[in-house]
mmCIF file of C-alpha atoms and ligand atoms in Angstrom:
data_model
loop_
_atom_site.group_PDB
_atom_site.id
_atom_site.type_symbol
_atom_site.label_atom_id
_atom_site.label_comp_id
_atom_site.label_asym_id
_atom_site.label_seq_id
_atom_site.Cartn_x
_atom_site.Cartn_y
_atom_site.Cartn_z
ATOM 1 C CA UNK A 897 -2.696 -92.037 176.322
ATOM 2 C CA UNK A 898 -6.425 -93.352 177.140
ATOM 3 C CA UNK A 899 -6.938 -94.124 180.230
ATOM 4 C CA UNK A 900 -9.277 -97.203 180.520
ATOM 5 C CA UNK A 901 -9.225 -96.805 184.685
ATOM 6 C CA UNK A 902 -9.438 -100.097 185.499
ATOM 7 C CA UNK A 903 -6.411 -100.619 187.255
ATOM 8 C CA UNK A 904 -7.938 -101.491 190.508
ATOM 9 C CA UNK A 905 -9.813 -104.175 189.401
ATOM 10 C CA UNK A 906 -8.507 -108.058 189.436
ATOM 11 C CA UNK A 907 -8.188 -109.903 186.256
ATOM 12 C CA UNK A 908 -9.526 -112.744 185.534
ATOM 13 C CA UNK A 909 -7.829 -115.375 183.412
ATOM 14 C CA UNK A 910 -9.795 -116.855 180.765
ATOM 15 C CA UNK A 911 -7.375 -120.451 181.068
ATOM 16 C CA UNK A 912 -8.632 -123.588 180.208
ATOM 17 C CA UNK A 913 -7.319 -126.954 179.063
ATOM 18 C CA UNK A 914 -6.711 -128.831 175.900
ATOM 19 C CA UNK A 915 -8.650 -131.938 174.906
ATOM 20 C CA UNK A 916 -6.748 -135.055 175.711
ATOM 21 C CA UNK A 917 -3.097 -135.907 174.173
ATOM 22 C CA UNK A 918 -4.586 -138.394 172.501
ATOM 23 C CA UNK A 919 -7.447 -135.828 170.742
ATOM 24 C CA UNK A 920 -4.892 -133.204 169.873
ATOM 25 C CA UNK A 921 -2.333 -135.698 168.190
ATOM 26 C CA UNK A 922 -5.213 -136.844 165.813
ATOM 27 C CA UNK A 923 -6.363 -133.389 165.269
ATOM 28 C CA UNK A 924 -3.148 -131.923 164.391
ATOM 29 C CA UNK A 925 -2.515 -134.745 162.371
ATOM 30 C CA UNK A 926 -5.905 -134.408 160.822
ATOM 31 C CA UNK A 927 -5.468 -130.362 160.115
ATOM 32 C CA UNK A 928 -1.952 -131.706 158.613
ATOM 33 C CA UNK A 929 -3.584 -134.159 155.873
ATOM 34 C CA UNK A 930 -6.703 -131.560 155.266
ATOM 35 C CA UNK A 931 -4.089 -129.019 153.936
ATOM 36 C CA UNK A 932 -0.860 -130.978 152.918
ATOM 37 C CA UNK A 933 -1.774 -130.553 148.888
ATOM 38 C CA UNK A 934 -3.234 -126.942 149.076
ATOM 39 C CA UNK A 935 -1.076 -125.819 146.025
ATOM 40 C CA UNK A 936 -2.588 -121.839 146.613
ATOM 41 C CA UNK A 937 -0.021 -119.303 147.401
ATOM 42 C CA UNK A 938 3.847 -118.230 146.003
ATOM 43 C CA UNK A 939 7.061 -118.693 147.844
ATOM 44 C CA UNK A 940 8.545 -115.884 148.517
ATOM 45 C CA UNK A 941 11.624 -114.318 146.111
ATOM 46 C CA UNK A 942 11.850 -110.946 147.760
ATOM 47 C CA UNK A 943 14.914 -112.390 149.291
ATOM 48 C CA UNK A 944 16.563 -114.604 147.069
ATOM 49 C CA UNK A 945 17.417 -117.131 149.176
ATOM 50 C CA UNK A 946 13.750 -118.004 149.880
ATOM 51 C CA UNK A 947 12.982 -118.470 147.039
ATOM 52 C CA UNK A 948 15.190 -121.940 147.184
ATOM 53 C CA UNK A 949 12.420 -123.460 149.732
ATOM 54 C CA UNK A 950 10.177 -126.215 148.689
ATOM 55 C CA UNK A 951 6.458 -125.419 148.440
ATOM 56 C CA UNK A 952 5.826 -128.881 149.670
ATOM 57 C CA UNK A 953 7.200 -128.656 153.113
ATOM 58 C CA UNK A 954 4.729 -128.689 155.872
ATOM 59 C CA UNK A 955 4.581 -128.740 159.411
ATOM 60 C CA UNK A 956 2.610 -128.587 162.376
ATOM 61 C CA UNK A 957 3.118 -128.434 166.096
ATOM 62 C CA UNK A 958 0.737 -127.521 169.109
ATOM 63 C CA UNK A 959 2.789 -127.228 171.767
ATOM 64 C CA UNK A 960 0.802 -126.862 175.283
ATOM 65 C CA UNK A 961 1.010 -125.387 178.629
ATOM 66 C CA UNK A 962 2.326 -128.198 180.362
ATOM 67 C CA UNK A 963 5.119 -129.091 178.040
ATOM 68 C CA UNK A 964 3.522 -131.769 176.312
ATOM 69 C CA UNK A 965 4.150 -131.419 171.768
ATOM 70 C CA UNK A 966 2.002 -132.773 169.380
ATOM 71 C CA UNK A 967 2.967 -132.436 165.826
ATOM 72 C CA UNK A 968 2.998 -133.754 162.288
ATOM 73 C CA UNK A 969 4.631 -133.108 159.501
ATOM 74 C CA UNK A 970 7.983 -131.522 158.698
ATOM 75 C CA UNK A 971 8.185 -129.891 161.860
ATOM 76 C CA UNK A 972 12.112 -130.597 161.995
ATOM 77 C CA UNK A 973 12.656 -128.860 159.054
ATOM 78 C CA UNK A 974 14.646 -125.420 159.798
ATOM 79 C CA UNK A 975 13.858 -122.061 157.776
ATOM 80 C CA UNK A 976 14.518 -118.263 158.826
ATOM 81 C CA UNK A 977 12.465 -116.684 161.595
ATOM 82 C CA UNK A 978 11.811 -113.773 159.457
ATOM 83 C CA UNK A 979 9.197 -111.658 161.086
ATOM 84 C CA UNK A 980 7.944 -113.457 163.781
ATOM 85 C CA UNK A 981 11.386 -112.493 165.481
ATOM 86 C CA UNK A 982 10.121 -109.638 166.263
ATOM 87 C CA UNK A 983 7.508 -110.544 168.355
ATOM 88 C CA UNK A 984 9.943 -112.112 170.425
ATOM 89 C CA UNK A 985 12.135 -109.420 170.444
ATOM 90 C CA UNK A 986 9.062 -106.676 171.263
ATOM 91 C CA UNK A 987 8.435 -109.037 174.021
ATOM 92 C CA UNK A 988 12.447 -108.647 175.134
ATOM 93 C CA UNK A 989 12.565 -104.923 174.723
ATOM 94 C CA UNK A 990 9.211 -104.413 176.714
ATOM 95 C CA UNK A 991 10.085 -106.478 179.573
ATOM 96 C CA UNK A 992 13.467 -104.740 179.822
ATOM 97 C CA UNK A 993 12.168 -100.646 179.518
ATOM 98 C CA UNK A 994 8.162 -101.653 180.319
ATOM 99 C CA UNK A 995 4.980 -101.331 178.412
ATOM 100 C CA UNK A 996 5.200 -97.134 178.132
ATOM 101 C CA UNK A 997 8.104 -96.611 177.034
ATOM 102 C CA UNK A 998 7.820 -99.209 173.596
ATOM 103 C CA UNK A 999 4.079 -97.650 173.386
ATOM 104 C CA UNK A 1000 5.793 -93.919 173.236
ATOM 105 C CA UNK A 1001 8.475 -94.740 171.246
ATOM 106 C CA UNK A 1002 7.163 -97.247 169.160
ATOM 107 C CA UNK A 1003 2.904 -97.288 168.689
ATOM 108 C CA UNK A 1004 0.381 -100.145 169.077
ATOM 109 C CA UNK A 1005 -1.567 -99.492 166.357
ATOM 110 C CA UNK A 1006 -2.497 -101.016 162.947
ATOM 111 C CA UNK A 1007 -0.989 -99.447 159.953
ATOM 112 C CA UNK A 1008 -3.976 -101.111 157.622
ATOM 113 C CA UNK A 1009 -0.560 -101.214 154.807
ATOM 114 C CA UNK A 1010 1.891 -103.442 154.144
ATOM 115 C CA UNK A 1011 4.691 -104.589 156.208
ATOM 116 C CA UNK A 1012 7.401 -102.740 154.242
ATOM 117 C CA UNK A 1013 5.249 -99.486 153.826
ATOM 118 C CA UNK A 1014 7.626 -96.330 153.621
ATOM 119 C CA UNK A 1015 4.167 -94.234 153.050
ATOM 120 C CA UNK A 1016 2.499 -95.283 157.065
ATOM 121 C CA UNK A 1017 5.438 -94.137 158.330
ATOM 122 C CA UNK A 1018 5.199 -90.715 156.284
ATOM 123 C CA UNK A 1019 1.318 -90.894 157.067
ATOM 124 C CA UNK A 1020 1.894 -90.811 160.498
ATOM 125 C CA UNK A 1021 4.387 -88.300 161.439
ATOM 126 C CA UNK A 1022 7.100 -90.650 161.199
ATOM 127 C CA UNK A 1023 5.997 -92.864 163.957
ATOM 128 C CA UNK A 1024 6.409 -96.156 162.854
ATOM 129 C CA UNK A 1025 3.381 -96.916 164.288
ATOM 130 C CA UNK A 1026 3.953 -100.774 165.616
ATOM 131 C CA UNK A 1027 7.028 -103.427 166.502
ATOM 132 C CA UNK A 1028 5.224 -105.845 164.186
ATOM 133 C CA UNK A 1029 6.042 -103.823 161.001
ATOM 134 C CA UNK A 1030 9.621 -103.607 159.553
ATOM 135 C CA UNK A 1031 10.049 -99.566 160.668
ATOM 136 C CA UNK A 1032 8.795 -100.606 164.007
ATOM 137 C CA UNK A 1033 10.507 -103.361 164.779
ATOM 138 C CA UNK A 1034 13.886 -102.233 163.569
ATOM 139 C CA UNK A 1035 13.499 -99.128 165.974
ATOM 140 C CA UNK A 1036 12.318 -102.034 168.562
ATOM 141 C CA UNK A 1037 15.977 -103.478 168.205
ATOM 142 C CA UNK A 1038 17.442 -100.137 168.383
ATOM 143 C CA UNK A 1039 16.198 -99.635 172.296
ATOM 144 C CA UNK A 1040 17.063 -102.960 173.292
ATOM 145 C CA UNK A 1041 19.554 -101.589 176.073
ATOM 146 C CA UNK A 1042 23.710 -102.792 175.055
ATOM 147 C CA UNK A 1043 26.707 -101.162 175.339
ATOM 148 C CA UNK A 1044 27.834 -101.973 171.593
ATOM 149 C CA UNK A 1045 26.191 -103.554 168.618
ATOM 150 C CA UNK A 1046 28.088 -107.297 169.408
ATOM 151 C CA UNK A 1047 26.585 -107.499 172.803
ATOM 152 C CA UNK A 1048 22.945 -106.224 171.441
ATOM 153 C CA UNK A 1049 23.046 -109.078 168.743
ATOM 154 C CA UNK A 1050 24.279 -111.660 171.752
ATOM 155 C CA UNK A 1051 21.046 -110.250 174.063
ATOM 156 C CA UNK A 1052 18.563 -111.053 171.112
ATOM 157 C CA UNK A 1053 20.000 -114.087 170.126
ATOM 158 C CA UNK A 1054 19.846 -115.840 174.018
ATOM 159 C CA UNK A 1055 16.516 -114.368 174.157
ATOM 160 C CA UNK A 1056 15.306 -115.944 171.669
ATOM 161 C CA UNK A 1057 16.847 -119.139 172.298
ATOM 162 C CA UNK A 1058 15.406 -118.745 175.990
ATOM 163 C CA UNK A 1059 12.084 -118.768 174.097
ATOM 164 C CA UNK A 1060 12.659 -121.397 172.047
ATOM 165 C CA UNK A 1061 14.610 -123.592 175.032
ATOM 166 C CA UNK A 1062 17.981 -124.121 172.595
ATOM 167 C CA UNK A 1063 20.658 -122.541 171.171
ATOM 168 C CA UNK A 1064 19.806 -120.885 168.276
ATOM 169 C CA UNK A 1065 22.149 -120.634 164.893
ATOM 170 C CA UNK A 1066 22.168 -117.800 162.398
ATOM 171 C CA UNK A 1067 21.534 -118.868 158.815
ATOM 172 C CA UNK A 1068 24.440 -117.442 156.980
ATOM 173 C CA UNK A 1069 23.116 -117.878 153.930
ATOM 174 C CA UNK A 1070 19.808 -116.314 154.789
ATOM 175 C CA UNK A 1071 21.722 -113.146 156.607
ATOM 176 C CA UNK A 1072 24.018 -112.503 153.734
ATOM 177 C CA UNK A 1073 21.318 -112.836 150.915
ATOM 178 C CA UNK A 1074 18.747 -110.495 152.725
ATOM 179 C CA UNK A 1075 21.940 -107.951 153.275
ATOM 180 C CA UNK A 1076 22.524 -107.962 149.871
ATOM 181 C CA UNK A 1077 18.666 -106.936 148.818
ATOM 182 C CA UNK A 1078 17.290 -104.587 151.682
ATOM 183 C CA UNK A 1079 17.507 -101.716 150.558
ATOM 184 C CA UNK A 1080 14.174 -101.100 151.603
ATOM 185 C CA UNK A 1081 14.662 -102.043 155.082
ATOM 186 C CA UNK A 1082 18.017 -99.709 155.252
ATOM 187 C CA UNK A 1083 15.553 -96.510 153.565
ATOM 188 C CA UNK A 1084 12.996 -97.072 156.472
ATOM 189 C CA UNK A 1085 16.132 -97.064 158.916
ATOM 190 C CA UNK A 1086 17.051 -93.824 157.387
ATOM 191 C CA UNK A 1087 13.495 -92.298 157.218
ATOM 192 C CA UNK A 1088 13.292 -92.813 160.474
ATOM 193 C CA UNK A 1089 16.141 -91.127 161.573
ATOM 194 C CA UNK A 1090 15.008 -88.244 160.018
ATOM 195 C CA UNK A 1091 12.028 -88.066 161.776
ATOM 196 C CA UNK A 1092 14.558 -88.684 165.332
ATOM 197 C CA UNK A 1093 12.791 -91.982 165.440
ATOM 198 C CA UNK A 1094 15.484 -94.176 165.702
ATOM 199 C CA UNK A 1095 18.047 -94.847 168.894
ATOM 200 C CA UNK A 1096 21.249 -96.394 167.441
ATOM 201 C CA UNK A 1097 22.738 -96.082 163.942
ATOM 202 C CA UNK A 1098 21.007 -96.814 161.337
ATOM 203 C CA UNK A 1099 23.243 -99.254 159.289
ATOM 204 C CA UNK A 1100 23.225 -101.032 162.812
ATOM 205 C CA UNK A 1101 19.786 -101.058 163.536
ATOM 206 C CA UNK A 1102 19.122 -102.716 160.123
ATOM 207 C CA UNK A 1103 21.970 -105.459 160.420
ATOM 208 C CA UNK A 1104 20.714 -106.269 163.549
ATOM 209 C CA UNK A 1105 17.176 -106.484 162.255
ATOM 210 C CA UNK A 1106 18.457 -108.568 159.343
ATOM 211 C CA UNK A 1107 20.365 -110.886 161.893
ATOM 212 C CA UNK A 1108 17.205 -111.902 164.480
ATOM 213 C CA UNK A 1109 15.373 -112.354 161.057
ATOM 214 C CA UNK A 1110 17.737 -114.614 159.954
ATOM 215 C CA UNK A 1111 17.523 -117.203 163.462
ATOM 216 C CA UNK A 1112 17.060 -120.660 161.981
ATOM 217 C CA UNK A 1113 14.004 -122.255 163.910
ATOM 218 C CA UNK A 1114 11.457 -125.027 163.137
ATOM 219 C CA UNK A 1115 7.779 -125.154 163.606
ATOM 220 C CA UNK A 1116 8.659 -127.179 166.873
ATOM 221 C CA UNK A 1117 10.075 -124.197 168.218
ATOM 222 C CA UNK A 1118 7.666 -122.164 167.028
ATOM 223 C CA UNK A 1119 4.914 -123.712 169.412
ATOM 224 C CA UNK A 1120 7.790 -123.492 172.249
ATOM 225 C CA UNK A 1121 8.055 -119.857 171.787
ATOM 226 C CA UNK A 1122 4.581 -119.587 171.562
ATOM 227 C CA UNK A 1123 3.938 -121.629 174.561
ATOM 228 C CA UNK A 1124 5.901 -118.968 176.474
ATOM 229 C CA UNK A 1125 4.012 -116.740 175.640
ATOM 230 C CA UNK A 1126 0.606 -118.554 177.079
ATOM 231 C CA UNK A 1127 1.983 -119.647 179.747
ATOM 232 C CA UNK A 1128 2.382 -115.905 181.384
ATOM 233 C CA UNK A 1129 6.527 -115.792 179.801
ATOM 234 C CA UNK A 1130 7.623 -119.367 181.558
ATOM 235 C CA UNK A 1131 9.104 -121.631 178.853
ATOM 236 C CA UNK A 1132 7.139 -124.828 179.480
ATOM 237 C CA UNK A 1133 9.736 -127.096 178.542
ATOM 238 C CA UNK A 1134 12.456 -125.774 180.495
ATOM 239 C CA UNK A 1135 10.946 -124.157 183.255
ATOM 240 C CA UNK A 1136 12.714 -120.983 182.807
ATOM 241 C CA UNK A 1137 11.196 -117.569 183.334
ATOM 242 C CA UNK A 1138 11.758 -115.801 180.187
ATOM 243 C CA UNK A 1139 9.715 -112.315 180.292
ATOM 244 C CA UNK A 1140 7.087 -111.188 182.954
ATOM 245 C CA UNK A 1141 3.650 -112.231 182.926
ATOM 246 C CA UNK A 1142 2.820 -108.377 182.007
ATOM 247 C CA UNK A 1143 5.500 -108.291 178.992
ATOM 248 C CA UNK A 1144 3.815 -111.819 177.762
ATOM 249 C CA UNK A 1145 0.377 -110.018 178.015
ATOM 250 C CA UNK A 1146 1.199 -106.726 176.402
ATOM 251 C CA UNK A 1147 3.279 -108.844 173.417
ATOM 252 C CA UNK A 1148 0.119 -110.885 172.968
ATOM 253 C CA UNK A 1149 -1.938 -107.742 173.083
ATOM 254 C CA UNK A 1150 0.235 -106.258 169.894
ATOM 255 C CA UNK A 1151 -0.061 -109.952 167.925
ATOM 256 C CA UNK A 1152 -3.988 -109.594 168.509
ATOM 257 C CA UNK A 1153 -3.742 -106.073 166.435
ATOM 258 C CA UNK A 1154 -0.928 -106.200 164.412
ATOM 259 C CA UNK A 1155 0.756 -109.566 163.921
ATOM 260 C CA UNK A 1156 -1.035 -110.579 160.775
ATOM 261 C CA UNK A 1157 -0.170 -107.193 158.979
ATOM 262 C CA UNK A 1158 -3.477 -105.517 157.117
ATOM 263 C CA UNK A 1159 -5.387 -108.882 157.800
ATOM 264 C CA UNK A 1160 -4.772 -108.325 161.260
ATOM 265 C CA UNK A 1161 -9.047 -107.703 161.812
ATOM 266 C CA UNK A 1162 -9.930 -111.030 159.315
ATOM 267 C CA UNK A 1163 -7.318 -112.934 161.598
ATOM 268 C CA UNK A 1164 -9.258 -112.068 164.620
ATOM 269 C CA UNK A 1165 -12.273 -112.532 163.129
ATOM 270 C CA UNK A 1166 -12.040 -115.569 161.973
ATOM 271 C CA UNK A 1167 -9.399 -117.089 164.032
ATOM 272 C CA UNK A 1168 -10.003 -115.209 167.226
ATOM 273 C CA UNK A 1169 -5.706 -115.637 168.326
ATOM 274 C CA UNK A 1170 -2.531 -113.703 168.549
ATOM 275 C CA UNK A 1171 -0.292 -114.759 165.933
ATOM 276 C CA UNK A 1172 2.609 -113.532 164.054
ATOM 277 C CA UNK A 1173 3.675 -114.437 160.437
ATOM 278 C CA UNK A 1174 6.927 -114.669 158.565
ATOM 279 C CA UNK A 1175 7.763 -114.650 154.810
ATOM 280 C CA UNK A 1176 9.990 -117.495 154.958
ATOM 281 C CA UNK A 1177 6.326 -119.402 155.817
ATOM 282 C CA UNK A 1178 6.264 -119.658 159.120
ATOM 283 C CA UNK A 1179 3.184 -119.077 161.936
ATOM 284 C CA UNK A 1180 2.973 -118.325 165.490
ATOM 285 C CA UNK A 1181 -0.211 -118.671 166.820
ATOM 286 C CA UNK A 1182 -1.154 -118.623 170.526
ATOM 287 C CA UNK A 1183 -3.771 -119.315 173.145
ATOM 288 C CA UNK A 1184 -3.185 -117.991 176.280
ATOM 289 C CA UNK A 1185 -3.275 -120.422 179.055
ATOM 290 C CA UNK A 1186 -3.171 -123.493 176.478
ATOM 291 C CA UNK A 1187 -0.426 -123.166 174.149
ATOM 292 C CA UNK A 1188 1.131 -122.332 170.895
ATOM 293 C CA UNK A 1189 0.416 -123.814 167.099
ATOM 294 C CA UNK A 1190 3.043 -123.435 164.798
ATOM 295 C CA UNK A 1191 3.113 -123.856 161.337
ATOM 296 C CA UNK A 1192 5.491 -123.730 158.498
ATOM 297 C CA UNK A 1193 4.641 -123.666 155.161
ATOM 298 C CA UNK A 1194 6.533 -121.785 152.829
ATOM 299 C CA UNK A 1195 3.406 -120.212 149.938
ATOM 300 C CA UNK A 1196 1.778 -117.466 150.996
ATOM 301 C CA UNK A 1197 -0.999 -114.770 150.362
ATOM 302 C CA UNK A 1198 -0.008 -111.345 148.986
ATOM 303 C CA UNK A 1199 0.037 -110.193 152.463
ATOM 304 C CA UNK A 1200 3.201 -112.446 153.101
ATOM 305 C CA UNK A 1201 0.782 -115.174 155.412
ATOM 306 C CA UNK A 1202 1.300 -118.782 154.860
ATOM 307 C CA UNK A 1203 -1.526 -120.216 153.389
ATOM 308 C CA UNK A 1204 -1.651 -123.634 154.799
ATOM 309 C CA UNK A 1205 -0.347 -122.274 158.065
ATOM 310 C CA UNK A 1206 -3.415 -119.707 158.366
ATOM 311 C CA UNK A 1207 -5.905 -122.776 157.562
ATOM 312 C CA UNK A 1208 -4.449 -125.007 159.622
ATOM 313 C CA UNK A 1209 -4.611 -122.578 162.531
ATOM 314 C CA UNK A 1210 -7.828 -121.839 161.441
ATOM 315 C CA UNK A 1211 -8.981 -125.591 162.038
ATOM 316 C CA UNK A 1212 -7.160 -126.268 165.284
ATOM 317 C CA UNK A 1213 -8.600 -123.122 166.732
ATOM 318 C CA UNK A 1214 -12.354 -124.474 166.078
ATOM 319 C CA UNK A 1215 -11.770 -128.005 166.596
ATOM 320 C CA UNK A 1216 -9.359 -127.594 169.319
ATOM 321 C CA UNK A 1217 -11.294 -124.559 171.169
ATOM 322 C CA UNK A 1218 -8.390 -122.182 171.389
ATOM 323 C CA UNK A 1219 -10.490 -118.889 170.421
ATOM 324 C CA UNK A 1220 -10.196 -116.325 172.858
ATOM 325 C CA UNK A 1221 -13.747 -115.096 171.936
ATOM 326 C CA UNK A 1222 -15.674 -118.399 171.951
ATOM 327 C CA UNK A 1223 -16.792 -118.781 175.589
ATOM 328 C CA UNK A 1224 -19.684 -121.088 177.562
ATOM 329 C CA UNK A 1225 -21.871 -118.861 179.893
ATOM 330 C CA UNK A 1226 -21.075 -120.098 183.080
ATOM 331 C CA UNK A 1227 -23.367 -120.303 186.180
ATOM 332 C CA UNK A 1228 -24.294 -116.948 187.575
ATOM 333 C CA UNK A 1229 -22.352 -115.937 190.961
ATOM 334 C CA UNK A 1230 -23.677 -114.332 193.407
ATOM 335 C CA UNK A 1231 -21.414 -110.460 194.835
ATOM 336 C CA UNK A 1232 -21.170 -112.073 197.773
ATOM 337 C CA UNK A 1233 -19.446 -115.186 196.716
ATOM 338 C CA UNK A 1234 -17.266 -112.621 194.252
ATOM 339 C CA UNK A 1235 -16.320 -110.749 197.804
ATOM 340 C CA UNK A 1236 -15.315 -113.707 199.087
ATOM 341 C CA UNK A 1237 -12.642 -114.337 196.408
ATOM 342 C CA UNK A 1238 -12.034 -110.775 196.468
ATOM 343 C CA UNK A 1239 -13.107 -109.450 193.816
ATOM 344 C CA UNK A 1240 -14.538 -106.060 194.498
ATOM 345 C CA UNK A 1241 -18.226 -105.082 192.562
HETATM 346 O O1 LIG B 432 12.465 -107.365 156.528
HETATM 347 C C1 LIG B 432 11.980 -108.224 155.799
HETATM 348 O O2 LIG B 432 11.404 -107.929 154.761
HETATM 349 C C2 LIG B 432 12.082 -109.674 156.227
HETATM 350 N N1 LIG B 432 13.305 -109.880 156.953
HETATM 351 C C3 LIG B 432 10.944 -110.069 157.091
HETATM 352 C C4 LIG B 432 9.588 -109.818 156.455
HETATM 353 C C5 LIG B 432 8.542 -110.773 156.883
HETATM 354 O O3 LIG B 432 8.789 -111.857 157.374
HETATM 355 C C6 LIG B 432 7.171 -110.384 156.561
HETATM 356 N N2 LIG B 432 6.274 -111.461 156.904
HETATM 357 N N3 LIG B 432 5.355 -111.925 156.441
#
């Protein structure tokens, strides 16, 4: 592992504030009406089920630091988690067995292929390379620490609901039609046992997989999630401590790389966030220190990204200043005013 020997220097957090209520209500409501008849993109089929969803719907929700939710929209409306679970079940399995032992087991690094690539993981050794991608995240479920596979399902669900600050439900429907179809999903399991990749069974691995994806959220609790995520792993609606500030910062650290698949660098580029996607249409895009957007949408690019979703993030991270890159220069301080707060030169 590189060592970036830096570990005895402070860190700095780069937090600011949102505009005013007031100014994010009218600019999520004004992303909402720039985007609402975008017709670009396909619903998904992959998973029959999906393929039931109404290109129409769309919602929008900023959900900040202190709580506070702005949306507009069909941000009630409740689809399948799909991929962004496993952001928030990386986050889960890294604050329970800490950031080396996921980076060992799992990777950090970009494929540059698609998120149901059998040829990365046979590139690569049979590493699966990240959690963000289906081998990686379904050997991400497979460490989460459980005595049987009932009591590993119960640990991701109430995560996830401690993310989102409710209970949430499986969609039946959504479980039993992706069971039916993933035959891809249940080679990669396989392939990766092969390669001794994988720590539980791999018809379990994959049914647990196939269970967190099917979590029925909304783009409300998208932002929520999110939200936990900037605000160093507190929920900011309930209060409740859900992961460590570290697990928060290496989770956001993976979204930065890997959470929009191969357009993981154009994301960043452009959008300058940490953000995970999921087929169903959903978007998960956060600013540390401010908040969350999410977005659901259900067409999408051929990388499986919402279209609407990305563009709407795209305009509420300009107009709402939520890129981590975009900074002021700030009046020079002098080493011994930095001394004074500590921080060593
Ligand atoms: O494993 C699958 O293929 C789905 N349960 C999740 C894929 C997904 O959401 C990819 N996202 N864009």
């Amino acid at each position: 592992m590189f060592e970036f020997d830096a570990d005895d220097i402070a860190q700095r957090s780069s937090t600011g504030t949102l505009p005013t209520k007031t100014q994010v209500d009218e600019l999520v409501a004004a992303a909402h009406a720039r985007y609402a008849t975008l017709e670009e993109g396909v619903v998904a089929d992959y998973i029959p089920i999906l393929a039931e969803a109404d290109p129409a719907w769309f919602g929008l929700s900023v959900v900040g630091v202190d709580g506070t939710a702005h949306e507009a929209g069909d941000t009630g409306i409740a689809f399948s988690i799909q991929s962004i679970s496993k952001a928030f079940v990386f986050a889960l399995v890294c604050d329970e067995l800490g950031h080396t032992v996921v980076h060992e087991a799992v990777g950090v690094n970009n494929t540059g292929l698609p998120f149901n690539s059998v040829v990365a993981v046979e590139l690569n050794d049979g590493s699966p390379m990240n959690p963000m991608v289906n081998a990686g995240a379904i050997a991400t479920t497979a460490l989460l620490p459980a005595g049987h596979a009932d009591e590993r399902w119960q640990r991701i669900r109430d995560g996830l609901s401690r993310f989102a600050g409710r209970q949430l439900a499986l969609d039946g429907e959504v479980y039993r039609s992706e069971s039916f179809t993933n035959h891809r999903n249940q080679a990669l399991a396989r392939l990766l046992q092969s390669y001794d990749r994988l720590a539980i069974d791999p018809v379990e691995a994959v049914d647990l997989y196939t269970r967190q994806c099917s979590l029925a959220v909304t783009a409300h609790d998208l932002a929520v999630m999110g939200s936990t995520l900037a605000d160093g792993g507190v929920n900011p609606v309930t209060g409740e401590r859900v992961i460590s500030p570290e697990s928060a910062r290496d989770t956001l650290a993976l979204l930065a790389s890997c959470g929009m698949y191969e357009r993981s660098g154009e994301w960043l580029f452009e959008i300058g966030l940490p953000a995970k996607s999921g087929v169903s249409g959903g978007i998960v895009a956060i600013s540390p220190g401010k908040g969350a957007v999410g977005a659901f949408s259900p067409r999408l690019d051929p990388a499986g990204n919402s279209i609407r979703g990305q563009r709407a993030c795209a305009y509420l991270s300009r107009a709402l200043g939520l890129n981590l890159f975009a900074s002021d220069p700030q009046p020079l301080v002098s080493p011994s005013a930095l001394a004074h707060e500590g921080v060593r030169s």
